[in-house]
CSV table of C-alpha atoms in Angstrom, one decimal:
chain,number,residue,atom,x,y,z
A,15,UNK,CA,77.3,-43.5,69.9
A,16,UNK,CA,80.9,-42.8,68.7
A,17,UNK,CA,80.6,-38.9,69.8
A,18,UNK,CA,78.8,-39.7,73.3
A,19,UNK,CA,81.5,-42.4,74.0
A,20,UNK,CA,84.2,-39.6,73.6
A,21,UNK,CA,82.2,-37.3,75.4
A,22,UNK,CA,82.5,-39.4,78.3
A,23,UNK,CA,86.1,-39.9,78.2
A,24,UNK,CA,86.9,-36.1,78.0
A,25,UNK,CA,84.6,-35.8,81.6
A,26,UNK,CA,86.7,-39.1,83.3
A,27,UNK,CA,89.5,-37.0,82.0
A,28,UNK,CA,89.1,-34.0,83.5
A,29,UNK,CA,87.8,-35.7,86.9
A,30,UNK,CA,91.3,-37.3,87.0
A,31,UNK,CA,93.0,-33.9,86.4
A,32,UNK,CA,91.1,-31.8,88.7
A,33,UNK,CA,92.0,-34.5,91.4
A,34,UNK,CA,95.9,-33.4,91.0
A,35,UNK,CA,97.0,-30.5,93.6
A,36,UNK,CA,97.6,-27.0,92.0
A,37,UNK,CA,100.7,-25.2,93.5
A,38,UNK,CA,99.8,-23.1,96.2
A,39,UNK,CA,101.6,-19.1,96.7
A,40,UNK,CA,105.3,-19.5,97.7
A,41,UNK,CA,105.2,-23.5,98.0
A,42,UNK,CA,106.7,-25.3,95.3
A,43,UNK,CA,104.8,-27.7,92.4
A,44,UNK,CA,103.8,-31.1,93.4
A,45,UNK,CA,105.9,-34.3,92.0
A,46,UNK,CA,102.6,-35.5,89.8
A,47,UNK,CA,102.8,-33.1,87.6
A,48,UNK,CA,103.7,-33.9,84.0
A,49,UNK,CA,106.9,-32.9,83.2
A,50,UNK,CA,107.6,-31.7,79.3
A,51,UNK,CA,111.4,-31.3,78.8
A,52,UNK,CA,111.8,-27.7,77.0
A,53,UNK,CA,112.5,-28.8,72.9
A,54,UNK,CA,113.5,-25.3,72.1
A,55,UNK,CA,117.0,-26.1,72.3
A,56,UNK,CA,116.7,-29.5,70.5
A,57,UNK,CA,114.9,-27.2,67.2
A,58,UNK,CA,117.5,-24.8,67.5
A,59,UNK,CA,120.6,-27.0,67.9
A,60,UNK,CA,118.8,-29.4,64.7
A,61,UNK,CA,118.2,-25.8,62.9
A,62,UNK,CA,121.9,-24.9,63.5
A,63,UNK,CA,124.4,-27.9,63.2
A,64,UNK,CA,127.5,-27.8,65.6
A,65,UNK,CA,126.2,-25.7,67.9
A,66,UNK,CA,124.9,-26.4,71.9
A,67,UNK,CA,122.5,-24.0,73.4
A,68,UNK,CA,122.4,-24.4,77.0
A,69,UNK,CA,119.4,-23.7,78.9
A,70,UNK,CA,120.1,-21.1,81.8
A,71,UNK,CA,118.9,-21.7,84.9
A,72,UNK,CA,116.6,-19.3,86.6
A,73,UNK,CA,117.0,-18.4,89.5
A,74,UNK,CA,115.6,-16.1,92.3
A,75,UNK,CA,118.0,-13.8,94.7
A,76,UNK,CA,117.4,-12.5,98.1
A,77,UNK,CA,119.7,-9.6,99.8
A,78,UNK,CA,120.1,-9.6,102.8
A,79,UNK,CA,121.9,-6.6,104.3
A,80,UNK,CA,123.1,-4.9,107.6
A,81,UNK,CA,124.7,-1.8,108.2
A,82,UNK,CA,126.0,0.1,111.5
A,83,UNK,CA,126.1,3.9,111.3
A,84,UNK,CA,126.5,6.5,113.8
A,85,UNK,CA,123.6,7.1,115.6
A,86,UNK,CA,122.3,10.4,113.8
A,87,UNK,CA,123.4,8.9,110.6
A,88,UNK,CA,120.6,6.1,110.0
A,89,UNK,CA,117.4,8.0,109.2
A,90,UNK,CA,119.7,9.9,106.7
A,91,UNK,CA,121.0,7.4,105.0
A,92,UNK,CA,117.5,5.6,105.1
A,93,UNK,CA,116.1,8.1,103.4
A,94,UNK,CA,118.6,8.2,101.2
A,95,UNK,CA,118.1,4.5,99.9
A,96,UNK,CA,114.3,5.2,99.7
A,97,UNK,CA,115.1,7.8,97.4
A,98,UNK,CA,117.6,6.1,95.0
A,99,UNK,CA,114.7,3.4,94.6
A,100,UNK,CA,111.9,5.5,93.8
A,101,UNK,CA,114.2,7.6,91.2
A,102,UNK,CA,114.5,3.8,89.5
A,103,UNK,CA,110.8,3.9,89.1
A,104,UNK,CA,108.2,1.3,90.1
A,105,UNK,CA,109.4,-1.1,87.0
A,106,UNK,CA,113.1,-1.5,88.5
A,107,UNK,CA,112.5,-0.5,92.1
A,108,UNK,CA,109.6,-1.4,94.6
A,109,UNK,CA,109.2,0.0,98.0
A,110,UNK,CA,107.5,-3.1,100.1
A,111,UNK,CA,108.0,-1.9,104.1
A,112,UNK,CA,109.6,0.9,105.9
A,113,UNK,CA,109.8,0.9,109.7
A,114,UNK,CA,112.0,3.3,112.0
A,115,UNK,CA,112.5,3.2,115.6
A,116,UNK,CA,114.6,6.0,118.1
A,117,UNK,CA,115.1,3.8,121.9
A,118,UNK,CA,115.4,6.7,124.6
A,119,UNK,CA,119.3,6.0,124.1
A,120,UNK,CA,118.7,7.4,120.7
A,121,UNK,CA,120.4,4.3,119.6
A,122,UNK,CA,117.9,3.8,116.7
A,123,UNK,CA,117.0,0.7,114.7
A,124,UNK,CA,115.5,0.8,111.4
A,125,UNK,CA,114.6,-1.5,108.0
A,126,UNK,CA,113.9,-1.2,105.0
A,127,UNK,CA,112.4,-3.8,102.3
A,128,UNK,CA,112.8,-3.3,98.4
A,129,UNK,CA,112.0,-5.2,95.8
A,130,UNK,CA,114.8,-4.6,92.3
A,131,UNK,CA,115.2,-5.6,88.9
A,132,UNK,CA,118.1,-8.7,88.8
A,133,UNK,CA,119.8,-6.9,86.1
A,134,UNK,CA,120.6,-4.0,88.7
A,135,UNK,CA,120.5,-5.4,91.6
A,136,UNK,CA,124.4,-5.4,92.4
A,137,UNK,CA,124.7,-2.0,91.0
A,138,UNK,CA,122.1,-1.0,93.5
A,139,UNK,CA,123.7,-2.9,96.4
A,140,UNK,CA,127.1,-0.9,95.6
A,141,UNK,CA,125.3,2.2,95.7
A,142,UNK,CA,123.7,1.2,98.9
A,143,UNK,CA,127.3,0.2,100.4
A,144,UNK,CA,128.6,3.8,98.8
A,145,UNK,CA,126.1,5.4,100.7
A,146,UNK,CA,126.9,4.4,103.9
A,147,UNK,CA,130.5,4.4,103.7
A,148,UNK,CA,129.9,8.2,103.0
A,149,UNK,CA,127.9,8.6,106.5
A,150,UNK,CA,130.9,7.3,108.0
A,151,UNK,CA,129.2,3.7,108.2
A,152,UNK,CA,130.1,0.0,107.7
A,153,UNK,CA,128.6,-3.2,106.2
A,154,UNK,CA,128.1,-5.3,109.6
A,155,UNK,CA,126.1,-8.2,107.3
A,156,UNK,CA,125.7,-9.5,103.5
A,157,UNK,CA,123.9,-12.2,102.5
A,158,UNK,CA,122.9,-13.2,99.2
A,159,UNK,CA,120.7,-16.1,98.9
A,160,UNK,CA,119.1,-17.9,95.6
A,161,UNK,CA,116.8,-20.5,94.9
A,162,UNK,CA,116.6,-22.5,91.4
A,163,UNK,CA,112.9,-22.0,90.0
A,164,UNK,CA,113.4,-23.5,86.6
A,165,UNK,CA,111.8,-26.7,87.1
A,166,UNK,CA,109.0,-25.2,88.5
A,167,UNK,CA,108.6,-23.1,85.4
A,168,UNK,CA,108.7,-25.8,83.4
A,169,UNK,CA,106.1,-28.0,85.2
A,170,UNK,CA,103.7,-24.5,85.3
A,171,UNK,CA,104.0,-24.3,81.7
A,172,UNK,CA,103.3,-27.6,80.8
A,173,UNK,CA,100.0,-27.9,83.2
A,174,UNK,CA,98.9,-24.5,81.6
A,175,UNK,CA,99.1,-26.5,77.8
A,176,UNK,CA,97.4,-29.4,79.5
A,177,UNK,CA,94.4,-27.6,80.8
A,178,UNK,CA,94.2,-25.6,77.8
A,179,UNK,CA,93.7,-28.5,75.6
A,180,UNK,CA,91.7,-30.1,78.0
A,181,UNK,CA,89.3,-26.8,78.0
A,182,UNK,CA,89.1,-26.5,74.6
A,183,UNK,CA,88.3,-30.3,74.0
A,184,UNK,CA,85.6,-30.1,76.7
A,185,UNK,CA,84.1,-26.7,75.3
A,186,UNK,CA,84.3,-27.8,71.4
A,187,UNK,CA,82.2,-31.2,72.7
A,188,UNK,CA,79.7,-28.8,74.5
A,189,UNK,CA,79.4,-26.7,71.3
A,190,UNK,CA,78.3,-29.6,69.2
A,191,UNK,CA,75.9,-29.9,72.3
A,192,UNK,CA,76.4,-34.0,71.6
A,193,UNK,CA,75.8,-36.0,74.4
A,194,UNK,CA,73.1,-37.1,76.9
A,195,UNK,CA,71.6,-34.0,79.5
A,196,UNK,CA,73.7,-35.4,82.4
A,197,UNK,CA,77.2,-35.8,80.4
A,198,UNK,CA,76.4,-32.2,79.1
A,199,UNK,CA,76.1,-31.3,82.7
A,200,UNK,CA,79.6,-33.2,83.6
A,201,UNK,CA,81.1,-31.0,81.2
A,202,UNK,CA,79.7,-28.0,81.8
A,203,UNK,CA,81.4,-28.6,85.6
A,204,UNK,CA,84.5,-29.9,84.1
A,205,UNK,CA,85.0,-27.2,81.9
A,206,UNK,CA,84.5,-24.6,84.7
A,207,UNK,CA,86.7,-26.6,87.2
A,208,UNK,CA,89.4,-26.8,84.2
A,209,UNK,CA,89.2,-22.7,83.5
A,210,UNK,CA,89.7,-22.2,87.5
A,211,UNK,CA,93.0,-24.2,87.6
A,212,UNK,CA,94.3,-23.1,84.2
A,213,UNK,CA,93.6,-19.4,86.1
A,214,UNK,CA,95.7,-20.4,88.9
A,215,UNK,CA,98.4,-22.1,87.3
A,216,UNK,CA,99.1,-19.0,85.4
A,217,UNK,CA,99.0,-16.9,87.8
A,218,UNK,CA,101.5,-18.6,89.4
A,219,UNK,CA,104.0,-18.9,86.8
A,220,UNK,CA,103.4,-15.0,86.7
A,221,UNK,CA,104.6,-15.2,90.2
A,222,UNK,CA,107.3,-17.0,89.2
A,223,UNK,CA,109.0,-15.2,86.8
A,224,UNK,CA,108.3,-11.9,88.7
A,225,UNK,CA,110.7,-13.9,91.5
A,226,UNK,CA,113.3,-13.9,89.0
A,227,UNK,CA,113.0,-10.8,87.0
A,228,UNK,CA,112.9,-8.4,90.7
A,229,UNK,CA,115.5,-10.0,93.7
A,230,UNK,CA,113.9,-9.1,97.1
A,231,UNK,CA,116.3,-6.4,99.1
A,232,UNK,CA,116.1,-6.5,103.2
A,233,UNK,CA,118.0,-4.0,104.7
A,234,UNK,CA,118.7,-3.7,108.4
A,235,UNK,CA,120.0,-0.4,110.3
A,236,UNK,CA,122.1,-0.6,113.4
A,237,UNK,CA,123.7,1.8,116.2
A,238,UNK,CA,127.6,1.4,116.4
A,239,UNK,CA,127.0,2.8,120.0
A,240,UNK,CA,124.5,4.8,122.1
A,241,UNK,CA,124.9,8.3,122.9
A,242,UNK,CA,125.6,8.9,126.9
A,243,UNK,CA,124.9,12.8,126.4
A,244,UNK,CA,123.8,14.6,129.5
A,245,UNK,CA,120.3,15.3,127.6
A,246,UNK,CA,120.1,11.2,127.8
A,247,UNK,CA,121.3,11.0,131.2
A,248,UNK,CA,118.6,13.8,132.3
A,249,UNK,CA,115.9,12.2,130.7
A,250,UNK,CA,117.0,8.9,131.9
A,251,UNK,CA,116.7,9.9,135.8
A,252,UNK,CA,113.8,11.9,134.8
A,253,UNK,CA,111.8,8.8,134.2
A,254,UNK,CA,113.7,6.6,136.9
A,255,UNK,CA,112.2,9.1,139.4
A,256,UNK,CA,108.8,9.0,137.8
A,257,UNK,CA,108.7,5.1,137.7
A,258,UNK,CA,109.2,5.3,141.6
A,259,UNK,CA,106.7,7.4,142.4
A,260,UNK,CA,104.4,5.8,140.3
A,261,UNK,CA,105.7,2.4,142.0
A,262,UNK,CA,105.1,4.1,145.6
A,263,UNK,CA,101.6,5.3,144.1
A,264,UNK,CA,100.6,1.8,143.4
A,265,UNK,CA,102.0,0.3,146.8
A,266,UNK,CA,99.7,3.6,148.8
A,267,UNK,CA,97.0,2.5,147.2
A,268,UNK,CA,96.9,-1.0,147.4
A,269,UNK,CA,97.7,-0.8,151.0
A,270,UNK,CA,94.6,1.9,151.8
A,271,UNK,CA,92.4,-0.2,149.7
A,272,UNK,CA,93.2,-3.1,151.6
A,273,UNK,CA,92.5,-1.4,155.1
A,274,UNK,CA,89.3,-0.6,154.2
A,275,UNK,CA,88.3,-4.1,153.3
A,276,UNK,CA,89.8,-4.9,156.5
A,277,UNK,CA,88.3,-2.7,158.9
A,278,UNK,CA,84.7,-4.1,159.1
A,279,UNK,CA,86.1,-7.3,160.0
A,280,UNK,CA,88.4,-5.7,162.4
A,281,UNK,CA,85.6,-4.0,163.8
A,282,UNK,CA,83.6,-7.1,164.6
A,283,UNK,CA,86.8,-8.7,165.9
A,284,UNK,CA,87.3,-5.5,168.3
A,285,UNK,CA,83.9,-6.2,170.0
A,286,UNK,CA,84.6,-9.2,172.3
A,287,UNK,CA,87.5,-7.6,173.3
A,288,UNK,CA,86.1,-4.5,174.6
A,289,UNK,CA,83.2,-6.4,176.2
A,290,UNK,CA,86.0,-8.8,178.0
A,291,UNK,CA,87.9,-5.9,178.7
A,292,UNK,CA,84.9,-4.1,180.2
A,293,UNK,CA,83.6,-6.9,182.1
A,294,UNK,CA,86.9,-7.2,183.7
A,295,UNK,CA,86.9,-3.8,185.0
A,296,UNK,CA,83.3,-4.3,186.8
A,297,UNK,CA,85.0,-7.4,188.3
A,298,UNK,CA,88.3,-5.1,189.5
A,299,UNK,CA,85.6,-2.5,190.8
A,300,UNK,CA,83.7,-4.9,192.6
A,301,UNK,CA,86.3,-6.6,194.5
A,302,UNK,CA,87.6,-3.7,195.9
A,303,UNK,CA,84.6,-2.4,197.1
């Protein structure tokens, strides 16, 4: 009785736990999660009298960067920051999104999003600035943005201990197969339901960490000023000329194909006239004679 009755108590627990919201991707954790202070710094200030070990606060950075550079100069220079990341290698440098527009003002617009390790990422943005002071370039935008993530750490670690206690509770009471066949059924559930959220909670504290060990670089490319070269001009009037005649295209058309959805009705219209008109001149020719 002893070993059913606690049984039953691990499934009520885990009921009441799978009924708490798991963190979803890129929101923050909910308020009823436990919270379990970090003791490391409690052991190690006990261990080591007189001293105070702080704990850091980890944090996440986004860049936020905008350049203006002549108007040949940004797919160089583009390139060029594409390249200095991928020499870092795919552990200090990711290449998330490359886009690259040229207007018919060749005034071109372009971006660039990177992913770097937090340890280099203002080395990297220096070289970045380098880069385009030497294509005769300026910084038009800097932004550097960061977002405190410890307490979310802390509240993912401590769920991940709380399921995997719960789980191996629930799986040691299904190995001793001690129970009735519905409570072993419970548990089964409980267990699985348990593993699934102990899965997502450590994936997102993966997530989490990977925030703070890599800062998230957007990089925007500008124009200083469009180009007014007589190629531009040519192919400017070029397509002014072909956007009227396509305008006058459209207008001839429209106009015929109205006509000829006119002209039966016009027709039938025509007929009492020319039998008035006809009937007239009988009348005319009659009097006369």
């Amino acid at each position: 009785m002893r070993v059913r009755a606690a049984l039953a108590t691990l499934i009520m627990l885990a009921g009441c736990s799978s009924a708490e919201d798991m963190p979803q991707r890129g929101a923050s954790a909910p308020a009823e999660v436990e919270r379990v202070a970090p003791d490391a710094a409690v052991k190690a200030a006990g261990d080591a009298p007189g001293r105070l070990q702080l704990s850091l606060p980890q944090l996440a950075y986004s860049y936020s960067l905008s350049y203006l550079l002549p108007n040949d100069g940004i797919p160089v220079v583009q390139d060029k920051h594409r390249l200095l990341c991928e020499e870092m290698g795919p552990a200090r440098c990711q290449l998330l999104a490359l886009e690259r527009g040229v207007g018919t003002d060749r005034g071109g617009e372009a971006l660039l999003k990177m992913r770097v390790a937090t340890a280099e990422a203002r080395r990297f943005q220096i070289l970045l600035d380098h880069d385009v002071a030497e294509a005769g370039g300026r910084t038009e935008n800097a932004k550097i943005a960061t977002e405190e993530v410890s307490k979310q750490i802390v509240d993912t670690e401590a769920r991940i201990r709380q399921r995997e206690l719960l789980v191996a509770r629930l799986t040691e009471a299904l190995r001793t197969r001690a129970g009735t066949p519905p409570q072993l059924v419970a548990a089964e559930r409980s267990v699985t339901e348990a593993q699934e959220e102990l899965d997502r909670a450590r994936s997102w504290l993966g997530e989490l960490k990977g925030r703070v060990a890599m800062s998230d670089f957007e990089i925007r490319y500008g124009a200083i000023a469009p180009s007014a070269t007589a190629q531009g001009l040519g192919v400017r009037l070029g397509e002014a000329v072909q956007g009227s005649g396509a305008v006058f295209l459209m207008g001839l058309d429209a106009l015929l194909s109205l006509l000829i959805y006119l002209l039966p009705w016009l027709m039938l219209l025509a007929l009492p006239v020319l039998a008035m008109r006809a009937l007239r001149k009988q009348r005319e020719s009659a009097g006369q004679g």
